[in-house]
Coordinates of C-alpha atoms and ligand atoms in Angstrom, one line a residue:
M15 CA 117.5 171.6 36.3
S16 CA 119.7 173.1 38.9
S17 CA 120.5 169.8 40.6
N18 CA 122.0 166.6 39.4
L19 CA 118.8 164.7 40.0
P20 CA 117.4 163.3 36.7
L21 CA 114.3 164.9 35.6
D22 CA 112.8 161.4 34.9
R23 CA 113.0 160.4 38.6
L24 CA 111.4 163.6 39.7
F25 CA 108.4 163.1 37.3
E26 CA 108.2 159.4 38.2
A27 CA 107.7 160.6 41.9
A28 CA 105.1 163.1 41.0
A29 CA 103.1 160.7 38.8
D30 CA 103.3 158.0 41.6
V31 CA 101.9 160.4 44.2
R32 CA 99.4 161.9 41.8
V33 CA 97.3 158.7 41.9
R34 CA 96.8 159.0 45.6
A35 CA 95.3 162.5 45.3
H36 CA 92.0 163.1 47.1
A37 CA 90.1 164.9 44.3
P38 CA 86.3 163.8 44.5
Y39 CA 84.9 167.2 43.7
S40 CA 87.1 168.5 40.7
G41 CA 88.2 165.1 39.4
F42 CA 91.5 166.8 38.7
F43 CA 94.3 164.8 40.1
V44 CA 97.6 166.6 40.7
G45 CA 101.2 165.3 41.8
A46 CA 104.1 167.4 42.8
A47 CA 107.6 166.4 43.6
L48 CA 110.5 168.6 44.5
V49 CA 114.2 168.2 45.1
D50 CA 115.8 170.0 48.0
R51 CA 119.2 171.3 48.6
E52 CA 120.2 168.1 50.2
G53 CA 119.1 166.2 47.0
R54 CA 116.1 164.6 48.7
I55 CA 112.8 164.3 46.8
H56 CA 109.5 165.5 48.7
V57 CA 106.2 164.7 47.1
G58 CA 102.7 166.1 47.6
C59 CA 99.1 165.6 45.9
N60 CA 96.1 167.8 46.1
V61 CA 93.7 167.1 48.9
E62 CA 90.2 168.4 48.5
N63 CA 87.5 169.0 51.1
A64 CA 83.9 168.8 51.2
A65 CA 84.3 172.5 52.4
Y66 CA 85.8 173.4 49.1
P67 CA 88.1 176.3 50.2
E68 CA 89.9 174.1 52.6
G69 CA 91.3 172.0 49.9
T70 CA 95.1 172.0 49.5
C71 CA 97.2 171.8 46.3
A72 CA 99.7 169.2 45.4
E73 CA 102.7 171.7 45.6
A74 CA 101.6 172.8 49.1
G75 CA 101.8 169.1 50.2
A76 CA 105.2 168.7 48.9
I77 CA 106.5 172.0 50.4
A78 CA 105.0 170.9 53.8
A79 CA 106.7 167.5 53.6
M80 CA 110.1 169.2 52.8
V81 CA 109.8 171.6 55.7
A82 CA 108.9 168.8 58.0
A83 CA 112.0 166.9 56.8
G84 CA 114.1 170.0 57.5
G85 CA 114.5 171.1 54.0
R86 CA 114.4 174.9 53.1
E87 CA 115.5 175.3 49.5
I88 CA 113.7 174.1 46.5
L89 CA 115.9 173.5 43.6
A90 CA 113.5 172.0 41.2
I91 CA 109.8 171.1 41.2
A92 CA 107.9 168.9 38.7
V93 CA 104.1 169.0 38.5
V94 CA 101.8 166.6 36.7
G95 CA 98.1 166.9 36.5
G96 CA 94.9 166.2 34.8
P97 CA 91.5 164.5 34.8
A98 CA 91.5 161.2 36.7
E99 CA 90.6 159.2 33.8
G100 CA 92.6 161.2 31.3
G101 CA 96.3 161.7 30.8
E102 CA 98.3 164.5 32.0
I103 CA 97.7 168.0 30.8
L104 CA 99.9 171.0 31.3
C105 CA 99.4 171.9 35.0
P106 CA 101.3 175.2 35.9
P107 CA 101.3 176.0 39.6
C108 CA 98.3 178.3 40.6
G109 CA 99.1 181.7 41.9
G110 CA 99.0 180.7 45.5
C111 CA 101.4 177.8 44.9
R112 CA 103.6 180.2 43.2
Q113 CA 103.8 182.3 46.2
K114 CA 104.4 179.2 48.4
I115 CA 107.2 178.1 46.2
R116 CA 108.7 181.6 46.3
E117 CA 109.4 181.2 50.0
F118 CA 111.9 178.5 49.4
A119 CA 112.9 179.3 45.9
V120 CA 116.8 180.1 45.3
E121 CA 118.5 181.3 42.3
G122 CA 117.8 178.9 39.5
T123 CA 114.9 177.2 40.9
S124 CA 113.1 175.5 37.9
V125 CA 109.7 174.2 37.4
H126 CA 109.0 171.3 35.2
L127 CA 105.5 170.3 33.7
R128 CA 104.7 167.1 31.6
E129 CA 102.0 166.4 29.3
A130 CA 100.5 163.0 28.4
D131 CA 102.6 162.6 25.3
G132 CA 105.7 163.1 27.2
R133 CA 106.4 166.7 26.2
V134 CA 108.2 168.6 29.0
T135 CA 107.8 172.3 29.6
S136 CA 110.8 173.6 31.8
L137 CA 110.5 177.2 33.2
A138 CA 112.6 179.4 35.5
F139 CA 110.6 179.9 38.6
A140 CA 111.6 183.6 38.4
D141 CA 109.6 183.8 35.2
L142 CA 106.5 182.4 36.8
L143 CA 106.5 185.1 39.5
P144 CA 108.2 188.2 38.5
H145 CA 108.6 191.2 40.9
S146 CA 107.6 188.9 43.8
F147 CA 107.3 189.6 47.4
G148 CA 109.5 187.4 49.6
P149 CA 111.3 186.8 52.8
G150 CA 113.9 189.6 51.9
H151 CA 111.1 192.2 52.2
L152 CA 110.8 191.6 56.0
Ligands
LIG15 N1 95.6 172.0 41.9 C1 96.9 171.8 42.4 O1 96.9 170.9 43.2 N2 97.9 172.5 42.1 C2 97.8 173.6 41.2 O2 98.9 174.3 41.1 C3 96.6 173.8 40.5 C4 95.4 173.1 41.0 C5 94.5 171.3 42.4 C6 93.5 172.0 43.3 C7 92.3 171.3 43.1 O3 92.3 170.1 43.9 C8 92.3 170.8 41.6 O4 93.7 170.9 41.3 C9 91.5 171.6 40.7 O5 91.8 173.0 40.7

């Protein structure tokens, strides 16, 4: 991880917010926690809607919280997700969330995914969205 924050704390924050997800339609609960340049943690959970396309992902919520707090750089983001009654399964950010993360990604931004058995998959964000379109194009 490209910050000094222990990964355990980031996963703890993601797991804590995951239980507050509003996911009555999919039954798939997701929590995301990111650390910004200032070392602050921002969290989000998925918020589904009866009008299905209006639902939002956990990552989007965490990004919105960061921006509202004045943060503009994501150093690392942890995502945990899975069926409500089940454990965590590997939950990589969806395509739309990859683009949302891209907006605030920096050199070395990392993405961390945890499964129920505690296994952690850590990825370089650049590998999740290669050849991406970003702020530098405009
Ligand atoms: N979901 C997220 O919150 N983040 C992702 O990156 C993948 C999917 C949510 C959206 C929806 O509420 C549920 O998981 C099932 O797709």
